PDB file of C-alpha atoms in Angstrom:
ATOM      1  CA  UNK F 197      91.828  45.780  94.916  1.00  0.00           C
ATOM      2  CA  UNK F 198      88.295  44.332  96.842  1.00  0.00           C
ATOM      3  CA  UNK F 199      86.847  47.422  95.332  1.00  0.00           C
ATOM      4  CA  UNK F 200      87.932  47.270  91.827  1.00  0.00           C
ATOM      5  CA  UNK F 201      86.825  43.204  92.240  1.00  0.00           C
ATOM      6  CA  UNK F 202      83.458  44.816  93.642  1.00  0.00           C
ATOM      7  CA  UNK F 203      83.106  47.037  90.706  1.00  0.00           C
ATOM      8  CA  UNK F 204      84.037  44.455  88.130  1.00  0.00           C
ATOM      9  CA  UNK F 205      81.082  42.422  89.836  1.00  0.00           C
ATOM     10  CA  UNK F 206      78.583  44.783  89.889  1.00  0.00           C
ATOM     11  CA  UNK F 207      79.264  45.988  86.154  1.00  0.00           C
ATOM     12  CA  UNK F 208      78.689  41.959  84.957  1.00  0.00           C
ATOM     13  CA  UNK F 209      75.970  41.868  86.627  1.00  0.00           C
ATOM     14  CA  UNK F 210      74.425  44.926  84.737  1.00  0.00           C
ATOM     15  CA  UNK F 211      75.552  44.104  81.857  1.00  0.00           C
ATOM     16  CA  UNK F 212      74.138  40.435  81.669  1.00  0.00           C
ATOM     17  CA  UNK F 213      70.586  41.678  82.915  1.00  0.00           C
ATOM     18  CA  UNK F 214      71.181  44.634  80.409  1.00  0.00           C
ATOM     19  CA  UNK F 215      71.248  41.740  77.833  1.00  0.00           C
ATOM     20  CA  UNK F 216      68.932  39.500  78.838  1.00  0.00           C
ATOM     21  CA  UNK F 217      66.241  42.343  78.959  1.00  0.00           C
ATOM     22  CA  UNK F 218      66.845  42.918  75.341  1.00  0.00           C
ATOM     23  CA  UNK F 219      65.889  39.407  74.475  1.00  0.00           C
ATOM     24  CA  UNK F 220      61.933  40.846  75.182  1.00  0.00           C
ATOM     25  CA  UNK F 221      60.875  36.978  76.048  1.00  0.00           C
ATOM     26  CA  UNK F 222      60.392  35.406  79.280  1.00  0.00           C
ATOM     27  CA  UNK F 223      63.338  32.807  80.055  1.00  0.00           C
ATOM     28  CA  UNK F 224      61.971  31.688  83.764  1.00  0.00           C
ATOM     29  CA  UNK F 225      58.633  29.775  82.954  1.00  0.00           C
ATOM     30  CA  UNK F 226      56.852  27.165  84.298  1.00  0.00           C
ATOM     31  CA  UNK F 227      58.081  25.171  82.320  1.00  0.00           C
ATOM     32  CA  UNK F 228      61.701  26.632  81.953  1.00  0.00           C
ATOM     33  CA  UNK F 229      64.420  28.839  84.024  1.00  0.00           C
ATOM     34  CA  UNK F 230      66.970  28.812  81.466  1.00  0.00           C
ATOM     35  CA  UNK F 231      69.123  31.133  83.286  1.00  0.00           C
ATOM     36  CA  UNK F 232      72.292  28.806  83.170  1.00  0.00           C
ATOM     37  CA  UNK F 233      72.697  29.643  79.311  1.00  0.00           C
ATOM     38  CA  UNK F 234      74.078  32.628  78.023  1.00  0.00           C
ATOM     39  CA  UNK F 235      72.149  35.210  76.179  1.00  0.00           C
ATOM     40  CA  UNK F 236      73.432  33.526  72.517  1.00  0.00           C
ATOM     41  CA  UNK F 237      72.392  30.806  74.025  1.00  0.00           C
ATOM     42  CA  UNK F 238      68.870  31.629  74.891  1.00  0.00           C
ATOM     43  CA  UNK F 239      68.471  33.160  71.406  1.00  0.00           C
ATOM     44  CA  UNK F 240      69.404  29.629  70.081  1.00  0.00           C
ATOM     45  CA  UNK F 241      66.971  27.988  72.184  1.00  0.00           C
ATOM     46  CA  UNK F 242      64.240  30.464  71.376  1.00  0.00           C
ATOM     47  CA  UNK F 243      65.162  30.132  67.479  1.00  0.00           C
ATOM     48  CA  UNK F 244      64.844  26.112  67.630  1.00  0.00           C
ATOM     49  CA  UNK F 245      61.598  26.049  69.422  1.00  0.00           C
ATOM     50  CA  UNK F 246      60.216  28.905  66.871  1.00  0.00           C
ATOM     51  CA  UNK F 247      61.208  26.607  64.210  1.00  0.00           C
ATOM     52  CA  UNK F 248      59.794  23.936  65.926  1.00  0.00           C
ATOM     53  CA  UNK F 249      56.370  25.173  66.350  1.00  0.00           C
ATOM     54  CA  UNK F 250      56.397  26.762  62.611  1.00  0.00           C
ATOM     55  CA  UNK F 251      56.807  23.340  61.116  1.00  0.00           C
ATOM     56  CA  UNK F 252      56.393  19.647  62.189  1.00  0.00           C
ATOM     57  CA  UNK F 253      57.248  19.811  65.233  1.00  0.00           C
ATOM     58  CA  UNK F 254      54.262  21.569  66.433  1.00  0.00           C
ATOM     59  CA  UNK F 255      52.256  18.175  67.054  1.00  0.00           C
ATOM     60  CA  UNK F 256      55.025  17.094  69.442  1.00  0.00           C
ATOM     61  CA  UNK F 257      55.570  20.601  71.193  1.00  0.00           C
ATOM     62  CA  UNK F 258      51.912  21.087  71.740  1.00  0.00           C
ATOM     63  CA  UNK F 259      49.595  18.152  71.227  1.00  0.00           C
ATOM     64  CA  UNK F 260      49.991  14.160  70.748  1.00  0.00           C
ATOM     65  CA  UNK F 261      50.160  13.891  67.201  1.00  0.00           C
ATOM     66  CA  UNK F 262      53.628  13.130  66.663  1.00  0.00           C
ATOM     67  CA  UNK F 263      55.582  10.889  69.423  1.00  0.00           C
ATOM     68  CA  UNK F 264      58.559  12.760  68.141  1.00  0.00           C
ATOM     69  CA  UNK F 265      59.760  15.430  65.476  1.00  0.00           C
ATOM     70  CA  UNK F 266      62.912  16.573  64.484  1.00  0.00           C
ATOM     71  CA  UNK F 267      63.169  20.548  64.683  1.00  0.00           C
ATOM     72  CA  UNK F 268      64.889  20.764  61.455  1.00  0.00           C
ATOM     73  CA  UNK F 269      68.020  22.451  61.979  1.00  0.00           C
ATOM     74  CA  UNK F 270      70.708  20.664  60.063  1.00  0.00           C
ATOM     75  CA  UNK F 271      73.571  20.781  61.487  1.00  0.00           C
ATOM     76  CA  UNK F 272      76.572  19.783  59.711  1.00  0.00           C
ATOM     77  CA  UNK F 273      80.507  19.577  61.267  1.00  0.00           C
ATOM     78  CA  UNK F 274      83.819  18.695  59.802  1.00  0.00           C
ATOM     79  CA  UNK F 275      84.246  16.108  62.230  1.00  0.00           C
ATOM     80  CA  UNK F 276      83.719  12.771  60.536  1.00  0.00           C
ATOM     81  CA  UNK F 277      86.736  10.119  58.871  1.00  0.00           C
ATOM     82  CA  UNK F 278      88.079  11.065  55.463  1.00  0.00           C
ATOM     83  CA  UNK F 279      88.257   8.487  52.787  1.00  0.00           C
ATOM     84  CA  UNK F 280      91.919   7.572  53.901  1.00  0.00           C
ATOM     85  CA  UNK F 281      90.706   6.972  57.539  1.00  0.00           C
ATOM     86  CA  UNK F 282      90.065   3.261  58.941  1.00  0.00           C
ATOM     87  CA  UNK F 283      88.375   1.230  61.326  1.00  0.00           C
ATOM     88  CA  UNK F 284      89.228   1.723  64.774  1.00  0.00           C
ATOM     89  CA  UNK F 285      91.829   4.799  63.599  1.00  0.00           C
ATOM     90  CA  UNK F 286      92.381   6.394  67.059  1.00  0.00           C
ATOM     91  CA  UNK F 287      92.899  10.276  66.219  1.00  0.00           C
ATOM     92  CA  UNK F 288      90.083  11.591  64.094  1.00  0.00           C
ATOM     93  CA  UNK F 289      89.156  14.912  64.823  1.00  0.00           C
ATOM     94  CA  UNK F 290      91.997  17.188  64.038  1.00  0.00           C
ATOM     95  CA  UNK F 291      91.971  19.648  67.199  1.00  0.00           C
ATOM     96  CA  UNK F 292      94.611  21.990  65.776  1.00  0.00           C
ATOM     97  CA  UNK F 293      91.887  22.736  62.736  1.00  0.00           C
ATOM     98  CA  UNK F 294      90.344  26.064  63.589  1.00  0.00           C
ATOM     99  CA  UNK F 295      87.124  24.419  61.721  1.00  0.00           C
ATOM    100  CA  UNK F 296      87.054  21.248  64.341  1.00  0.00           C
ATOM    101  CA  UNK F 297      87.512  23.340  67.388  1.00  0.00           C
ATOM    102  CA  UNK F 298      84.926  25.422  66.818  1.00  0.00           C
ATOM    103  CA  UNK F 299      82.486  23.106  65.082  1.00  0.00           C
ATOM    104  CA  UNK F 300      83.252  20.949  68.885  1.00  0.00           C
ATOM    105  CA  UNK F 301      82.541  24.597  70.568  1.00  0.00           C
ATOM    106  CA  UNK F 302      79.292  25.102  68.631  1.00  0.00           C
ATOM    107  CA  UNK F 303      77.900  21.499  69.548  1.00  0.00           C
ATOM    108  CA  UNK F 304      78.902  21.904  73.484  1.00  0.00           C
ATOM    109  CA  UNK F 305      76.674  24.955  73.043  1.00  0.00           C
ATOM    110  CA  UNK F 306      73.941  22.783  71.340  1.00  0.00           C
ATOM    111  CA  UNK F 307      73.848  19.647  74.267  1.00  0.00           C
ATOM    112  CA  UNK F 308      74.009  22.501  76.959  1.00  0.00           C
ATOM    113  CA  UNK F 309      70.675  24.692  75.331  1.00  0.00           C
ATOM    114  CA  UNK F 310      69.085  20.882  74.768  1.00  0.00           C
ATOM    115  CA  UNK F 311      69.672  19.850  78.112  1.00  0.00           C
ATOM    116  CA  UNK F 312      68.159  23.279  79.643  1.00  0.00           C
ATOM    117  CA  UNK F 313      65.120  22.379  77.152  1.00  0.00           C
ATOM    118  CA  UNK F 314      64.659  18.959  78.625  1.00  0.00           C
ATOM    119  CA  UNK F 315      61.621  18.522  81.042  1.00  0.00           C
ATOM    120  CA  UNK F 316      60.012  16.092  82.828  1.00  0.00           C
ATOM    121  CA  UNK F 317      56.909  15.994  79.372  1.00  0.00           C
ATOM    122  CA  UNK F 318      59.677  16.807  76.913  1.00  0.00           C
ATOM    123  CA  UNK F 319      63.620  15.381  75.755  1.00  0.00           C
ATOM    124  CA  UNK F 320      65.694  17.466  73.303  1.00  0.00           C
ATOM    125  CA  UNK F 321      68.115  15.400  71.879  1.00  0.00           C
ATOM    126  CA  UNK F 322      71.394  15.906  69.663  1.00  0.00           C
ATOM    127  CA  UNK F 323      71.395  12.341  67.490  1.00  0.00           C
ATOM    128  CA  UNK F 324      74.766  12.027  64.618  1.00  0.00           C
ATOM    129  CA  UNK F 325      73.241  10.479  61.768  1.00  0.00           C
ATOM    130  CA  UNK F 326      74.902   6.876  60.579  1.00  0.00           C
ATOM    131  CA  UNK F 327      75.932   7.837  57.519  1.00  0.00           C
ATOM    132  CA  UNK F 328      78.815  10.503  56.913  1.00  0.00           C
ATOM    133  CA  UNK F 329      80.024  12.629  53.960  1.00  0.00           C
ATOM    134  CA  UNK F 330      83.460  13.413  52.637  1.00  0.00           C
ATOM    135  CA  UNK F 331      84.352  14.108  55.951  1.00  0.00           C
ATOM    136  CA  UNK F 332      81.500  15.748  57.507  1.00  0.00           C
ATOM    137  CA  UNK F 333      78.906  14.280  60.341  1.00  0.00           C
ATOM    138  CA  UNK F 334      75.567  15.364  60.040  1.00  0.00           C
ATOM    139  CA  UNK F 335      73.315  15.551  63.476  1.00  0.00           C
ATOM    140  CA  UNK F 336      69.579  16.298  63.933  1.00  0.00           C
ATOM    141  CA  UNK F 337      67.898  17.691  66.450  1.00  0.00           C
ATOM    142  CA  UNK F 338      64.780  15.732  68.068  1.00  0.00           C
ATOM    143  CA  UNK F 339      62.273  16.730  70.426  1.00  0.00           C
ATOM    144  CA  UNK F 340      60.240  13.382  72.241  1.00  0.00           C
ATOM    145  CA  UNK F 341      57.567  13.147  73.841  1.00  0.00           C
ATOM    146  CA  UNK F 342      57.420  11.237  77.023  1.00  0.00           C
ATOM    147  CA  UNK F 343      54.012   9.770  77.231  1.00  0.00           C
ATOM    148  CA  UNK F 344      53.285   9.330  74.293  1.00  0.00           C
ATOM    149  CA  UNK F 345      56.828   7.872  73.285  1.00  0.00           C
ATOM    150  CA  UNK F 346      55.818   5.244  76.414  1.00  0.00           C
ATOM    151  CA  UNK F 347      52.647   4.610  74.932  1.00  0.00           C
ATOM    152  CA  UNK F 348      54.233   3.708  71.218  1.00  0.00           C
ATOM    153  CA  UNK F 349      56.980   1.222  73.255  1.00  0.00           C
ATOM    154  CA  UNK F 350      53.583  -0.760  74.706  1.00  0.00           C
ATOM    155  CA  UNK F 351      51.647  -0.358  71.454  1.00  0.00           C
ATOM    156  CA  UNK F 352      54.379  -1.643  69.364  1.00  0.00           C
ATOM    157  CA  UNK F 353      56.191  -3.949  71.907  1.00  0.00           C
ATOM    158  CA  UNK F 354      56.209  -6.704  69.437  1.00  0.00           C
ATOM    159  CA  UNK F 355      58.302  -4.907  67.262  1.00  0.00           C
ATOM    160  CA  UNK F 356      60.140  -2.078  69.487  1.00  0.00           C
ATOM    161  CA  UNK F 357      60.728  -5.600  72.198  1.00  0.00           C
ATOM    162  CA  UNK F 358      63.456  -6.544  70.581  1.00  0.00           C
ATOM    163  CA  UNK F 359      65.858  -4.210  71.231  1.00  0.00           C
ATOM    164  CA  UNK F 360      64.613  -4.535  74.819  1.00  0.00           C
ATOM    165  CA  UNK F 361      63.041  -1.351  74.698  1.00  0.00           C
ATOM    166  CA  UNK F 362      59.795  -0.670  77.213  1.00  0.00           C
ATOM    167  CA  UNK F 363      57.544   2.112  78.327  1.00  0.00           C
ATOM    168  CA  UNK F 364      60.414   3.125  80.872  1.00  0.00           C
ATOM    169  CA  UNK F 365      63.585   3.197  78.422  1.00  0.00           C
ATOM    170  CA  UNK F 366      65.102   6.390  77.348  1.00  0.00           C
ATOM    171  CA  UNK F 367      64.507   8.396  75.088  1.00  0.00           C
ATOM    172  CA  UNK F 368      68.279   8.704  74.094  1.00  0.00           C
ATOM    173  CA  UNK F 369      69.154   5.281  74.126  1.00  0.00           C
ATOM    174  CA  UNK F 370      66.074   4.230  71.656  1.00  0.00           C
ATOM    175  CA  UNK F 371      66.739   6.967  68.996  1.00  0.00           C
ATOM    176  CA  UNK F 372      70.712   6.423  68.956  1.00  0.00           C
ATOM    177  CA  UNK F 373      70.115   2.598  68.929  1.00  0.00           C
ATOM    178  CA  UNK F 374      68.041   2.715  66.372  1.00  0.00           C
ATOM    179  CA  UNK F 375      69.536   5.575  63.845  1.00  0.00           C
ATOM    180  CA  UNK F 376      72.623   2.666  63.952  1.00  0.00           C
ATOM    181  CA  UNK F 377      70.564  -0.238  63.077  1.00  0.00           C
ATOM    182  CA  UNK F 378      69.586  -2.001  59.895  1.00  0.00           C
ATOM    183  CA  UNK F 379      68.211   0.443  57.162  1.00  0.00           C
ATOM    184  CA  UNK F 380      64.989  -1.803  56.572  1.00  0.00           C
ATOM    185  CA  UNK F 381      64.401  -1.723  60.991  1.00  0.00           C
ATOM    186  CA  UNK F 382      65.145   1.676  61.013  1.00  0.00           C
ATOM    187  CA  UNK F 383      62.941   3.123  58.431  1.00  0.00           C
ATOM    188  CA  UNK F 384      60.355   1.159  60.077  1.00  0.00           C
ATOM    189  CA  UNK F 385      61.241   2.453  63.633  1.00  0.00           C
ATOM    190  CA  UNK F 386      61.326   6.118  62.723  1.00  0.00           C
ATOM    191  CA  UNK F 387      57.827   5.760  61.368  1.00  0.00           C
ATOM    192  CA  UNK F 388      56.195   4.768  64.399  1.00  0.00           C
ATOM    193  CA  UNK F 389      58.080   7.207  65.961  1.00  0.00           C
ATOM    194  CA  UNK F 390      57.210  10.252  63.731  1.00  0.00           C
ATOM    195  CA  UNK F 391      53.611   9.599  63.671  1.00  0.00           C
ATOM    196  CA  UNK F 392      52.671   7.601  60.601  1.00  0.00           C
ATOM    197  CA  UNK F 393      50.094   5.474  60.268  1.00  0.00           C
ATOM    198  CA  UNK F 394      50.835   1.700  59.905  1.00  0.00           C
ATOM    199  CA  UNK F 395      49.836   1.461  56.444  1.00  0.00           C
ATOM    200  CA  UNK F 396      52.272   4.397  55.019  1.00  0.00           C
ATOM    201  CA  UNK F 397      54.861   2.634  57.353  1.00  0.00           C
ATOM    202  CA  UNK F 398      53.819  -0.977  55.517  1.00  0.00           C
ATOM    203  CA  UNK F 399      54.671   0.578  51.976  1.00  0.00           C
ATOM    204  CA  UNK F 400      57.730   2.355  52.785  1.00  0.00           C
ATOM    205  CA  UNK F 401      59.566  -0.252  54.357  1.00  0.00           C
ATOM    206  CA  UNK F 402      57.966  -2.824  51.074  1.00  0.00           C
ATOM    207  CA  UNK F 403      58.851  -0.727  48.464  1.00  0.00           C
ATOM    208  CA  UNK F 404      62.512  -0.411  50.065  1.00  0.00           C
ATOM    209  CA  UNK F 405      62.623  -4.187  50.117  1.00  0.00           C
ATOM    210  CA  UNK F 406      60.797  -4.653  46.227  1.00  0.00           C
ATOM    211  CA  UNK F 407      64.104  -2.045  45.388  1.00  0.00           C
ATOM    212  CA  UNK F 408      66.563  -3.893  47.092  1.00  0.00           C
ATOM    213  CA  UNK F 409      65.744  -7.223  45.155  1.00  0.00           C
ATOM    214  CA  UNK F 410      64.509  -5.756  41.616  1.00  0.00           C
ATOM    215  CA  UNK F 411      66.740  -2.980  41.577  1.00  0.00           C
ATOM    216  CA  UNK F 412      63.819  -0.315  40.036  1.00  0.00           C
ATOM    217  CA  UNK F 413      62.397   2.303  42.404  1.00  0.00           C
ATOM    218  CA  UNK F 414      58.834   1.884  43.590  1.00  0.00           C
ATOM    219  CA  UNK F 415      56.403   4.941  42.290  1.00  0.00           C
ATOM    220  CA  UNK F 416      54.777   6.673  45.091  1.00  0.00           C
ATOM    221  CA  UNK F 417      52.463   9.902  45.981  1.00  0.00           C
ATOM    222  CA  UNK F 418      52.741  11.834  49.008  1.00  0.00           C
ATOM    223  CA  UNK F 419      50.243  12.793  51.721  1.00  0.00           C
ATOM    224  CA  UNK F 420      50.463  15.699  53.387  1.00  0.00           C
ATOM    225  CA  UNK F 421      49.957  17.797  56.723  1.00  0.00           C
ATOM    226  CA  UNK F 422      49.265  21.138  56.715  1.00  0.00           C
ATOM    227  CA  UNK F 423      52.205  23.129  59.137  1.00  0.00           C
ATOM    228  CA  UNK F 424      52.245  26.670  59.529  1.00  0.00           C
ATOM    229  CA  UNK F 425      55.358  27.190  56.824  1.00  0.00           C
ATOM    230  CA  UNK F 426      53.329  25.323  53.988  1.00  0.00           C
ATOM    231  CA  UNK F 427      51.105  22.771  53.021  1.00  0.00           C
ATOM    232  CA  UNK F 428      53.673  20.522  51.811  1.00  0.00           C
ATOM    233  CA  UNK F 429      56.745  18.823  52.516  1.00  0.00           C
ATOM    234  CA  UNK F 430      57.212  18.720  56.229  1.00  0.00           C
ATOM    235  CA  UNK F 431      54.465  16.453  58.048  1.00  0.00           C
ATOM    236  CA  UNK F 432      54.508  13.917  54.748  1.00  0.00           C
ATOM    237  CA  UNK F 433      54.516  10.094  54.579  1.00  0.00           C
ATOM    238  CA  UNK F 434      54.863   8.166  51.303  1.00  0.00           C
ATOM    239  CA  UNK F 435      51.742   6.168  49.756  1.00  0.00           C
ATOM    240  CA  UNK F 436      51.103   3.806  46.956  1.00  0.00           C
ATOM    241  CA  UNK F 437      51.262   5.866  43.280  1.00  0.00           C
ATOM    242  CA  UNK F 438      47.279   6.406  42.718  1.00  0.00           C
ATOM    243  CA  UNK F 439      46.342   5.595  46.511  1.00  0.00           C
ATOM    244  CA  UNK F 440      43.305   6.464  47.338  1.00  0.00           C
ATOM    245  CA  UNK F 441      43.297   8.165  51.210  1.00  0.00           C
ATOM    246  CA  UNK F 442      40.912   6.330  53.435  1.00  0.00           C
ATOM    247  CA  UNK F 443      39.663   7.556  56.492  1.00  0.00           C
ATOM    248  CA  UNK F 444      42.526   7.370  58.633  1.00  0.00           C
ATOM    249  CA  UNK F 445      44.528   9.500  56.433  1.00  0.00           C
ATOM    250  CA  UNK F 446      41.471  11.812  56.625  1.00  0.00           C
ATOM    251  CA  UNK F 447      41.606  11.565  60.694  1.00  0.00           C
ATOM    252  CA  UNK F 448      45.271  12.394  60.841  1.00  0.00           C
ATOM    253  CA  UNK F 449      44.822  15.275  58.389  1.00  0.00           C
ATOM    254  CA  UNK F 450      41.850  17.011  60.378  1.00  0.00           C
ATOM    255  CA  UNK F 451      43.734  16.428  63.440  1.00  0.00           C
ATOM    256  CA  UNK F 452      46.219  18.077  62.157  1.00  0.00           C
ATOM    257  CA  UNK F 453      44.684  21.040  60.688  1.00  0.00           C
ATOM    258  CA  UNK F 454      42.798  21.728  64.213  1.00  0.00           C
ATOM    259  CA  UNK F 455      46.276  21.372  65.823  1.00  0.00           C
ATOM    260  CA  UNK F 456      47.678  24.180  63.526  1.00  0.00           C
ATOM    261  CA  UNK F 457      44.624  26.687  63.825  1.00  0.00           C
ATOM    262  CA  UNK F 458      44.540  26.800  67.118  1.00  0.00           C
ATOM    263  CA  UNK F 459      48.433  27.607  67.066  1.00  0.00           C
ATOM    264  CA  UNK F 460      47.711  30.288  64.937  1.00  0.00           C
ATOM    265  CA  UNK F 461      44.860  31.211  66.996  1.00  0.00           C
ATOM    266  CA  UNK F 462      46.786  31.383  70.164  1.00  0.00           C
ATOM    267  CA  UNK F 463      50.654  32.570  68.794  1.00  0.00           C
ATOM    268  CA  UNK F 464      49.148  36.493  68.313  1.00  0.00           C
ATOM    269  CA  UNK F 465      48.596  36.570  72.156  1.00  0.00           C
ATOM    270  CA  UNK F 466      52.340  35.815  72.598  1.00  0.00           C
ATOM    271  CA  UNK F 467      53.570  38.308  70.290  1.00  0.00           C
ATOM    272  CA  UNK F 468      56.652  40.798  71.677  1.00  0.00           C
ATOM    273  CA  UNK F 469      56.675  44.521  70.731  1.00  0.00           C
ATOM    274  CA  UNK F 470      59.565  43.367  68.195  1.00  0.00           C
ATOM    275  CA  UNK F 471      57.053  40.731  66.282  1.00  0.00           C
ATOM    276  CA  UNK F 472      58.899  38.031  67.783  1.00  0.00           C
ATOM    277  CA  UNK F 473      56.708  35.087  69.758  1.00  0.00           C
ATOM    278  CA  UNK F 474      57.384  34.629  73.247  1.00  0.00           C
ATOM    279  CA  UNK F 475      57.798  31.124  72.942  1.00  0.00           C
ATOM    280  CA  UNK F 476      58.926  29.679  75.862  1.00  0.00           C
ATOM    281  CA  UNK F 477      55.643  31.142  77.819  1.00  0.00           C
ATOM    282  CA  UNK F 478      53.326  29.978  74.951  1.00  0.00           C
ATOM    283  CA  UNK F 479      54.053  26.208  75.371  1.00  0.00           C
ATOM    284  CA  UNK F 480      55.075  26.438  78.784  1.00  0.00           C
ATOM    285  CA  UNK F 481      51.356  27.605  79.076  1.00  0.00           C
ATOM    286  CA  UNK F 482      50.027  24.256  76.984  1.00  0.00           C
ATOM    287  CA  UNK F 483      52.162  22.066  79.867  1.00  0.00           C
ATOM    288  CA  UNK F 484      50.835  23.978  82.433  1.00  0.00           C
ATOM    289  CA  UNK F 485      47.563  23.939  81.659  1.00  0.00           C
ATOM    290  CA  UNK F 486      47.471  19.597  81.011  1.00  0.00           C
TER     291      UNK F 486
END
């Protein structure tokens, strides 16, 4: 019987370093040793951050642009009240639905691969949105950035203060706090947060107020930075229909664009046999090197 235990050992053993050498990237970095998560999980962690670095959330992952990003992934669970539902209701999530259970599974996967993420420069955090849908709660997935997060809360202290909120608070606490607040505070909030500049933040949160009281929508253009999956659409703030961009646009934009080229630059030398990026050593090797 010790033997057969022995055996059964031993062959797990091979088996999950079998696996984990088929993943081709490095999962003990400076940065991270993720070897608490499973293999699917490591693949989910390695997806997010590839994600992450192909689109907005490059100027969080590796440089100061952005205090935070979300990483895109949108996640989407039956979990939420129905129509029928109420107030205070005390059984919401139906645990004999195959659909809850494993939508419950999924997102214990999810805070497990975020928490292995976390560091003492970067928080991954798993944030349910205000606002359901026919039944369904819709998270995001944000990445902050420590120092620079504690820099916005003493930049903005006269308007971040009021929650209480300082260089020290966490990260959690301020985005969860704030994605249940007033719509008006909150659009204002999450464009400090994600890196605006104060006058795209100014007309966004206007415009929603001119809407509220006249009822018409307020015209607008877009400015954009460049990511590595397109020039459009991702790193984008809202400005006045015929707006002229001044020279802090200009700043943020050639900021920006150096950000992204040297990503480009640099992702080739992380590049498996498979074409796949190693990228848990390429930004463990930004940290390490700041």
């Amino acid at each position: 019987m010790k033997k057969l235990t022995l055996f059964a050992i031993l062959l797990l053993v091979i088996v999950s370093c079998s696996t984990s050498s088929k993943l081709g990237y490095s999962t003990k970095t400076k940065l991270w040793n993720l070897s608490n998560l499973s293999p699917g999980e490591v693949k989910m962690a390695h997806d997010l951050l590839g994600y992450g670095l192909e689109h907005e959330a490059l100027y969080t992952l590796m440089d100061t642009l952005k205090p935070i990003s979300s990483l895109g992934f949108a996640l989407s669970y039956p979990i939420a009240k129905a129509g029928e539902m109420k107030d205070g209701d005390r059984n919401i999530a139906d645990l004999e639905s195959d659909s809850v259970r494993m939508a419950l599974s999924e997102l214990d996967s999810w805070n497990k691969v975020l928490k292995e993420l976390s560091t003492d420069d970067l928080t991954f955090l798993l944030i349910p949105f205000r606002q359901t849908w026919e039944g369904k709660r819709n998270l995001q997935i944000i990445v902050c950035q420590h120092e620079q997060l504690s820099k916005l809360m003493t930049r903005k202290a006269e308007f971040f203060g009021q929650w209480g909120f300082t260089p020290n608070s966490n990260p959690a606490t301020i985005l969860t706090a704030l994605e249940f607040e007033e719509k008006n505070d909150r659009y204002r909030a999450y464009g400090y947060l994600f890196g605006y500049p104060e006058h795209a933040v100014d007309f966004f949160v206007n415009a929603s107020l001119s809407t509220e009281k006249s009822g018409k929508f307020v015209e607008r253009d877009f400015f954009h930075m460049p990511v590595a999956a397109g020039d459009q659409g991702y790193f984008t703030y809202a400005i006045p229909k015929g707006y002229t961009p001044t020279k802090v646009d200009s700043t943020i934009y050639k900021r920006a664009d150096f950000i992204l080229k040297d990503y480009l630059n640099k992702k080739s030398n992380y590049r498996l046999t498979d074409g796949e990026i190693d990228v848990y050593t390429l930004i463990s090797d930004y940290w390490k090197k700041k």
